[in-house]
C-alpha cells in the first residue's frame, strides 16, 4: 500500500458522500528546496471515517510509509492528521535566482464531480516558501506565503508558486561586520 492508495481511497468514498471530506495541506519549503514540513489533515464525519477505514486502516498505511498519524474527534466529526509523508507528486526546482514549487494534485481528482451537485472534496492549501513569492496561481499571496481554497463546485487544480531564492544566511551579517570594522579602523587611524 502506498500514499497514492490513500489518496484514491479518500476520493472513492468522498464521491459517494459528496461534500463530506475536506483536505487541508500545510507545507513549508526550506532555502535548499527541500520540503521541511508537510501535513495533510482529512476532516470528515465518523460515518465516512468508518467507511474509509473499513477497506484499510489509514493509520497502518501511513505507518507503513514512515509517516506519523493522529486523530482529533469532536462529536461526530474527525480530523485525521498525517505528517512526515511527502507525496511523490510534490517537487521543487531551482531556476536561476528562483525556486519553483509544484504539487500536481489533479492526478488524484481527475473525475468530474458535477453530477453529484458539489465537489467531492474541498481543498485548502497553505504554502510557505523561503523567499518572497513572485508568481503563483494561488488565491492569496502574502510575502512568502500562499493559500489556495478550492471549495464547492471548483475542480482542484495543481499548486504552483515561484519564489525568490533568499541569499545565503550570514552574507549580509558578514558584510555589515566588515563595514563596521572598516569604519572603526578608519576613525582609529584618524
PDB file of C-alpha atoms in Angstrom:
ATOM      1  CA  UNK A   1       0.000   0.000   0.000  1.00  0.00           C
ATOM      2  CA  UNK A   2       1.231   3.491  -0.661  1.00  0.00           C
ATOM      3  CA  UNK A   3       0.404   7.177  -0.413  1.00  0.00           C
ATOM      4  CA  UNK A   4      -1.347   7.108  -3.792  1.00  0.00           C
ATOM      5  CA  UNK A   5      -3.598   4.336  -2.480  1.00  0.00           C
ATOM      6  CA  UNK A   6      -4.580   6.585   0.440  1.00  0.00           C
ATOM      7  CA  UNK A   7      -5.456   9.425  -1.969  1.00  0.00           C
ATOM      8  CA  UNK A   8      -7.578   7.112  -4.112  1.00  0.00           C
ATOM      9  CA  UNK A   9      -9.333   5.719  -1.042  1.00  0.00           C
ATOM     10  CA  UNK A  10     -10.290   9.218   0.099  1.00  0.00           C
ATOM     11  CA  UNK A  11     -11.517  10.086  -3.402  1.00  0.00           C
ATOM     12  CA  UNK A  12     -13.668   6.986  -3.810  1.00  0.00           C
ATOM     13  CA  UNK A  13     -15.558   7.476  -0.566  1.00  0.00           C
ATOM     14  CA  UNK A  14     -15.915  11.223  -0.984  1.00  0.00           C
ATOM     15  CA  UNK A  15     -17.548  10.732  -4.393  1.00  0.00           C
ATOM     16  CA  UNK A  16     -20.268   8.648  -2.760  1.00  0.00           C
ATOM     17  CA  UNK A  17     -20.763  11.121   0.067  1.00  0.00           C
ATOM     18  CA  UNK A  18     -20.379  14.413  -1.759  1.00  0.00           C
ATOM     19  CA  UNK A  19     -19.030  17.386   0.157  1.00  0.00           C
ATOM     20  CA  UNK A  20     -18.227  15.388   3.293  1.00  0.00           C
ATOM     21  CA  UNK A  21     -14.442  15.482   3.068  1.00  0.00           C
ATOM     22  CA  UNK A  22     -12.124  18.464   3.471  1.00  0.00           C
ATOM     23  CA  UNK A  23      -8.405  18.164   2.801  1.00  0.00           C
ATOM     24  CA  UNK A  24      -6.067  20.749   4.271  1.00  0.00           C
ATOM     25  CA  UNK A  25      -2.413  20.793   3.281  1.00  0.00           C
ATOM     26  CA  UNK A  26       0.214  22.787   5.156  1.00  0.00           C
ATOM     27  CA  UNK A  27       3.650  22.780   3.544  1.00  0.00           C
ATOM     28  CA  UNK A  28       6.908  24.587   4.253  1.00  0.00           C
ATOM     29  CA  UNK A  29       9.884  24.641   1.878  1.00  0.00           C
ATOM     30  CA  UNK A  30      13.399  25.428   3.100  1.00  0.00           C
ATOM     31  CA  UNK A  31      16.026  27.509   1.278  1.00  0.00           C
ATOM     32  CA  UNK A  32      17.532  24.358  -0.312  1.00  0.00           C
ATOM     33  CA  UNK A  33      14.211  23.486  -1.943  1.00  0.00           C
ATOM     34  CA  UNK A  34      13.575  20.591   0.419  1.00  0.00           C
ATOM     35  CA  UNK A  35      10.137  20.034   1.905  1.00  0.00           C
ATOM     36  CA  UNK A  36      10.832  20.903   5.558  1.00  0.00           C
ATOM     37  CA  UNK A  37       7.265  20.223   6.718  1.00  0.00           C
ATOM     38  CA  UNK A  38       4.210  18.664   5.089  1.00  0.00           C
ATOM     39  CA  UNK A  39       0.955  17.986   6.913  1.00  0.00           C
ATOM     40  CA  UNK A  40      -2.304  16.718   5.467  1.00  0.00           C
ATOM     41  CA  UNK A  41      -5.489  16.928   7.530  1.00  0.00           C
ATOM     42  CA  UNK A  42      -8.537  14.960   6.424  1.00  0.00           C
ATOM     43  CA  UNK A  43     -11.741  16.249   8.025  1.00  0.00           C
ATOM     44  CA  UNK A  44     -14.914  14.195   7.728  1.00  0.00           C
ATOM     45  CA  UNK A  45     -17.797  12.616   9.609  1.00  0.00           C
ATOM     46  CA  UNK A  46     -17.469   9.489  11.711  1.00  0.00           C
ATOM     47  CA  UNK A  47     -19.571   7.654   9.099  1.00  0.00           C
ATOM     48  CA  UNK A  48     -17.170   8.449   6.244  1.00  0.00           C
ATOM     49  CA  UNK A  49     -14.249   7.723   8.568  1.00  0.00           C
ATOM     50  CA  UNK A  50     -15.597   4.248   9.286  1.00  0.00           C
ATOM     51  CA  UNK A  51     -16.156   3.592   5.568  1.00  0.00           C
ATOM     52  CA  UNK A  52     -12.608   4.676   4.738  1.00  0.00           C
ATOM     53  CA  UNK A  53     -11.106   2.536   7.496  1.00  0.00           C
ATOM     54  CA  UNK A  54     -13.261  -0.475   6.630  1.00  0.00           C
ATOM     55  CA  UNK A  55     -11.226  -1.045   3.443  1.00  0.00           C
ATOM     56  CA  UNK A  56      -7.843  -0.421   5.040  1.00  0.00           C
ATOM     57  CA  UNK A  57      -6.696   1.273   8.230  1.00  0.00           C
ATOM     58  CA  UNK A  58      -5.368   4.704   7.282  1.00  0.00           C
ATOM     59  CA  UNK A  59      -3.087   4.713  10.322  1.00  0.00           C
ATOM     60  CA  UNK A  60      -1.471   1.475   9.099  1.00  0.00           C
ATOM     61  CA  UNK A  61      -0.957   2.865   5.588  1.00  0.00           C
ATOM     62  CA  UNK A  62       0.696   5.983   6.993  1.00  0.00           C
ATOM     63  CA  UNK A  63       2.895   3.960   9.378  1.00  0.00           C
ATOM     64  CA  UNK A  64       3.976   1.595   6.590  1.00  0.00           C
ATOM     65  CA  UNK A  65       5.147   4.623   4.581  1.00  0.00           C
ATOM     66  CA  UNK A  66       7.102   6.044   7.536  1.00  0.00           C
ATOM     67  CA  UNK A  67       4.731   8.884   8.434  1.00  0.00           C
ATOM     68  CA  UNK A  68       3.004   9.876  11.638  1.00  0.00           C
ATOM     69  CA  UNK A  69      -0.749   9.654  12.171  1.00  0.00           C
ATOM     70  CA  UNK A  70      -3.068  11.116  14.792  1.00  0.00           C
ATOM     71  CA  UNK A  71      -6.793  11.779  15.167  1.00  0.00           C
ATOM     72  CA  UNK A  72      -8.846  14.523  16.788  1.00  0.00           C
ATOM     73  CA  UNK A  73     -12.504  13.753  17.497  1.00  0.00           C
ATOM     74  CA  UNK A  74     -15.184  16.386  18.091  1.00  0.00           C
ATOM     75  CA  UNK A  75     -18.565  14.729  18.405  1.00  0.00           C
ATOM     76  CA  UNK A  76     -19.403  13.173  15.048  1.00  0.00           C
ATOM     77  CA  UNK A  77     -16.511  14.909  13.241  1.00  0.00           C
ATOM     78  CA  UNK A  78     -12.967  13.589  12.985  1.00  0.00           C
ATOM     79  CA  UNK A  79      -9.672  15.056  11.826  1.00  0.00           C
ATOM     80  CA  UNK A  80      -7.058  12.602  10.612  1.00  0.00           C
ATOM     81  CA  UNK A  81      -3.645  14.288  10.762  1.00  0.00           C
ATOM     82  CA  UNK A  82      -0.825  12.875   8.641  1.00  0.00           C
ATOM     83  CA  UNK A  83       2.713  14.250   8.914  1.00  0.00           C
ATOM     84  CA  UNK A  84       6.089  13.177   7.660  1.00  0.00           C
ATOM     85  CA  UNK A  85       4.920  11.903   4.268  1.00  0.00           C
ATOM     86  CA  UNK A  86       5.669  13.914   1.159  1.00  0.00           C
ATOM     87  CA  UNK A  87       3.683  12.699  -1.839  1.00  0.00           C
ATOM     88  CA  UNK A  88       5.722  11.864  -4.947  1.00  0.00           C
ATOM     89  CA  UNK A  89       3.771  14.466  -6.932  1.00  0.00           C
ATOM     90  CA  UNK A  90       5.318  17.361  -4.965  1.00  0.00           C
ATOM     91  CA  UNK A  91       8.584  18.718  -6.252  1.00  0.00           C
ATOM     92  CA  UNK A  92      10.732  21.819  -6.296  1.00  0.00           C
ATOM     93  CA  UNK A  93      13.239  23.040  -8.831  1.00  0.00           C
ATOM     94  CA  UNK A  94      15.687  25.912  -8.994  1.00  0.00           C
ATOM     95  CA  UNK A  95      15.542  28.235 -11.971  1.00  0.00           C
ATOM     96  CA  UNK A  96      18.239  30.903 -11.815  1.00  0.00           C
ATOM     97  CA  UNK A  97      17.582  33.027  -8.716  1.00  0.00           C
ATOM     98  CA  UNK A  98      14.164  31.452  -8.173  1.00  0.00           C
ATOM     99  CA  UNK A  99      12.732  28.378  -6.512  1.00  0.00           C
ATOM    100  CA  UNK A 100       9.625  26.796  -8.062  1.00  0.00           C
ATOM    101  CA  UNK A 101       7.201  24.624  -6.090  1.00  0.00           C
ATOM    102  CA  UNK A 102       4.661  22.318  -7.745  1.00  0.00           C
ATOM    103  CA  UNK A 103       2.123  19.848  -6.411  1.00  0.00           C
ATOM    104  CA  UNK A 104       0.166  18.070  -9.140  1.00  0.00           C
ATOM    105  CA  UNK A 105      -2.924  17.242  -7.101  1.00  0.00           C
ATOM    106  CA  UNK A 106      -5.206  16.912 -10.139  1.00  0.00           C
ATOM    107  CA  UNK A 107      -3.756  13.426 -10.705  1.00  0.00           C
ATOM    108  CA  UNK A 108      -5.877  12.348  -7.737  1.00  0.00           C
ATOM    109  CA  UNK A 109      -9.010  14.297  -8.751  1.00  0.00           C
ATOM    110  CA  UNK A 110      -9.455  13.698 -12.469  1.00  0.00           C
ATOM    111  CA  UNK A 111     -13.122  12.739 -12.232  1.00  0.00           C
ATOM    112  CA  UNK A 112     -15.768  15.377 -12.967  1.00  0.00           C
ATOM    113  CA  UNK A 113     -17.942  15.513  -9.840  1.00  0.00           C
ATOM    114  CA  UNK A 114     -20.585  17.918 -11.164  1.00  0.00           C
ATOM    115  CA  UNK A 115     -23.252  15.209 -11.349  1.00  0.00           C
ATOM    116  CA  UNK A 116     -23.093  14.955  -7.539  1.00  0.00           C
ATOM    117  CA  UNK A 117     -24.156  18.581  -7.051  1.00  0.00           C
ATOM    118  CA  UNK A 118     -20.927  19.655  -5.366  1.00  0.00           C
ATOM    119  CA  UNK A 119     -17.260  18.865  -5.461  1.00  0.00           C
ATOM    120  CA  UNK A 120     -16.485  15.639  -3.664  1.00  0.00           C
ATOM    121  CA  UNK A 121     -13.554  17.144  -1.797  1.00  0.00           C
ATOM    122  CA  UNK A 122     -12.863  20.682  -0.592  1.00  0.00           C
ATOM    123  CA  UNK A 123      -9.151  21.501  -0.642  1.00  0.00           C
ATOM    124  CA  UNK A 124      -7.387  24.180   1.395  1.00  0.00           C
ATOM    125  CA  UNK A 125      -3.675  24.517   0.742  1.00  0.00           C
ATOM    126  CA  UNK A 126      -1.172  26.631   2.675  1.00  0.00           C
ATOM    127  CA  UNK A 127       2.410  27.020   1.457  1.00  0.00           C
ATOM    128  CA  UNK A 128       5.385  28.836   2.949  1.00  0.00           C
ATOM    129  CA  UNK A 129       8.370  29.414   0.671  1.00  0.00           C
ATOM    130  CA  UNK A 130      11.846  30.525   1.809  1.00  0.00           C
ATOM    131  CA  UNK A 131      11.683  33.810  -0.142  1.00  0.00           C
ATOM    132  CA  UNK A 132       9.123  36.274  -1.462  1.00  0.00           C
ATOM    133  CA  UNK A 133       6.626  34.655  -3.861  1.00  0.00           C
ATOM    134  CA  UNK A 134       6.769  36.463  -7.214  1.00  0.00           C
ATOM    135  CA  UNK A 135       4.439  34.267  -9.286  1.00  0.00           C
ATOM    136  CA  UNK A 136       1.697  31.826  -8.332  1.00  0.00           C
ATOM    137  CA  UNK A 137      -1.766  30.534  -9.171  1.00  0.00           C
ATOM    138  CA  UNK A 138      -2.819  30.939  -5.511  1.00  0.00           C
ATOM    139  CA  UNK A 139      -5.969  32.672  -4.320  1.00  0.00           C
ATOM    140  CA  UNK A 140      -3.955  34.704  -1.795  1.00  0.00           C
ATOM    141  CA  UNK A 141      -0.239  35.600  -1.691  1.00  0.00           C
ATOM    142  CA  UNK A 142       1.324  37.494   1.209  1.00  0.00           C
ATOM    143  CA  UNK A 143       5.108  37.765   1.068  1.00  0.00           C
ATOM    144  CA  UNK A 144       6.474  34.233   1.229  1.00  0.00           C
ATOM    145  CA  UNK A 145       3.113  32.600   1.999  1.00  0.00           C
ATOM    146  CA  UNK A 146       0.366  31.483  -0.399  1.00  0.00           C
ATOM    147  CA  UNK A 147      -3.114  29.994   0.010  1.00  0.00           C
ATOM    148  CA  UNK A 148      -5.398  28.046  -2.314  1.00  0.00           C
ATOM    149  CA  UNK A 149      -9.061  27.399  -1.487  1.00  0.00           C
ATOM    150  CA  UNK A 150     -10.865  25.019  -3.842  1.00  0.00           C
ATOM    151  CA  UNK A 151     -14.374  24.538  -2.491  1.00  0.00           C
ATOM    152  CA  UNK A 152     -17.900  23.950  -3.751  1.00  0.00           C
ATOM    153  CA  UNK A 153     -18.015  23.167  -7.467  1.00  0.00           C
ATOM    154  CA  UNK A 154     -14.369  24.077  -8.016  1.00  0.00           C
ATOM    155  CA  UNK A 155     -12.273  21.340  -9.563  1.00  0.00           C
ATOM    156  CA  UNK A 156      -8.964  21.066  -7.648  1.00  0.00           C
ATOM    157  CA  UNK A 157      -6.044  22.499  -9.575  1.00  0.00           C
ATOM    158  CA  UNK A 158      -2.323  21.958  -9.495  1.00  0.00           C
ATOM    159  CA  UNK A 159      -0.414  24.078  -6.999  1.00  0.00           C
ATOM    160  CA  UNK A 160       2.283  26.396  -8.368  1.00  0.00           C
ATOM    161  CA  UNK A 161       4.454  29.035  -6.687  1.00  0.00           C
ATOM    162  CA  UNK A 162       7.692  30.720  -7.695  1.00  0.00           C
ATOM    163  CA  UNK A 163       9.755  32.486  -5.053  1.00  0.00           C
ATOM    164  CA  UNK A 164      12.978  34.387  -4.882  1.00  0.00           C
ATOM    165  CA  UNK A 165      15.876  32.388  -3.520  1.00  0.00           C
ATOM    166  CA  UNK A 166      16.993  34.086  -0.326  1.00  0.00           C
ATOM    167  CA  UNK A 167      20.669  34.948  -0.171  1.00  0.00           C
ATOM    168  CA  UNK A 168      22.843  32.721   1.935  1.00  0.00           C
ATOM    169  CA  UNK A 169      22.457  33.490   5.628  1.00  0.00           C
ATOM    170  CA  UNK A 170      25.378  35.361   7.080  1.00  0.00           C
ATOM    171  CA  UNK A 171      26.465  37.206   3.933  1.00  0.00           C
ATOM    172  CA  UNK A 172      24.540  40.313   4.961  1.00  0.00           C
ATOM    173  CA  UNK A 173      25.804  39.990   8.531  1.00  0.00           C
ATOM    174  CA  UNK A 174      29.376  39.441   7.359  1.00  0.00           C
ATOM    175  CA  UNK A 175      29.146  42.489   5.094  1.00  0.00           C
ATOM    176  CA  UNK A 176      27.791  44.605   7.956  1.00  0.00           C
ATOM    177  CA  UNK A 177      30.523  43.473  10.330  1.00  0.00           C
ATOM    178  CA  UNK A 178      33.238  44.200   7.763  1.00  0.00           C
ATOM    179  CA  UNK A 179      31.761  47.663   7.123  1.00  0.00           C
ATOM    180  CA  UNK A 180      31.684  48.456  10.860  1.00  0.00           C
ATOM    181  CA  UNK A 181      35.258  47.198  11.297  1.00  0.00           C
ATOM    182  CA  UNK A 182      36.365  49.284   8.306  1.00  0.00           C
ATOM    183  CA  UNK A 183      34.733  52.422   9.705  1.00  0.00           C
ATOM    184  CA  UNK A 184      36.172  51.761  13.171  1.00  0.00           C
ATOM    185  CA  UNK A 185      39.641  51.209  11.669  1.00  0.00           C
ATOM    186  CA  UNK A 186      39.342  54.443   9.622  1.00  0.00           C
ATOM    187  CA  UNK A 187      38.366  56.552  12.668  1.00  0.00           C
ATOM    188  CA  UNK A 188      41.004  54.949  14.841  1.00  0.00           C
ATOM    189  CA  UNK A 189      43.748  55.863  12.356  1.00  0.00           C
ATOM    190  CA  UNK A 190      42.496  59.431  12.034  1.00  0.00           C
TER     191      UNK A 190
END
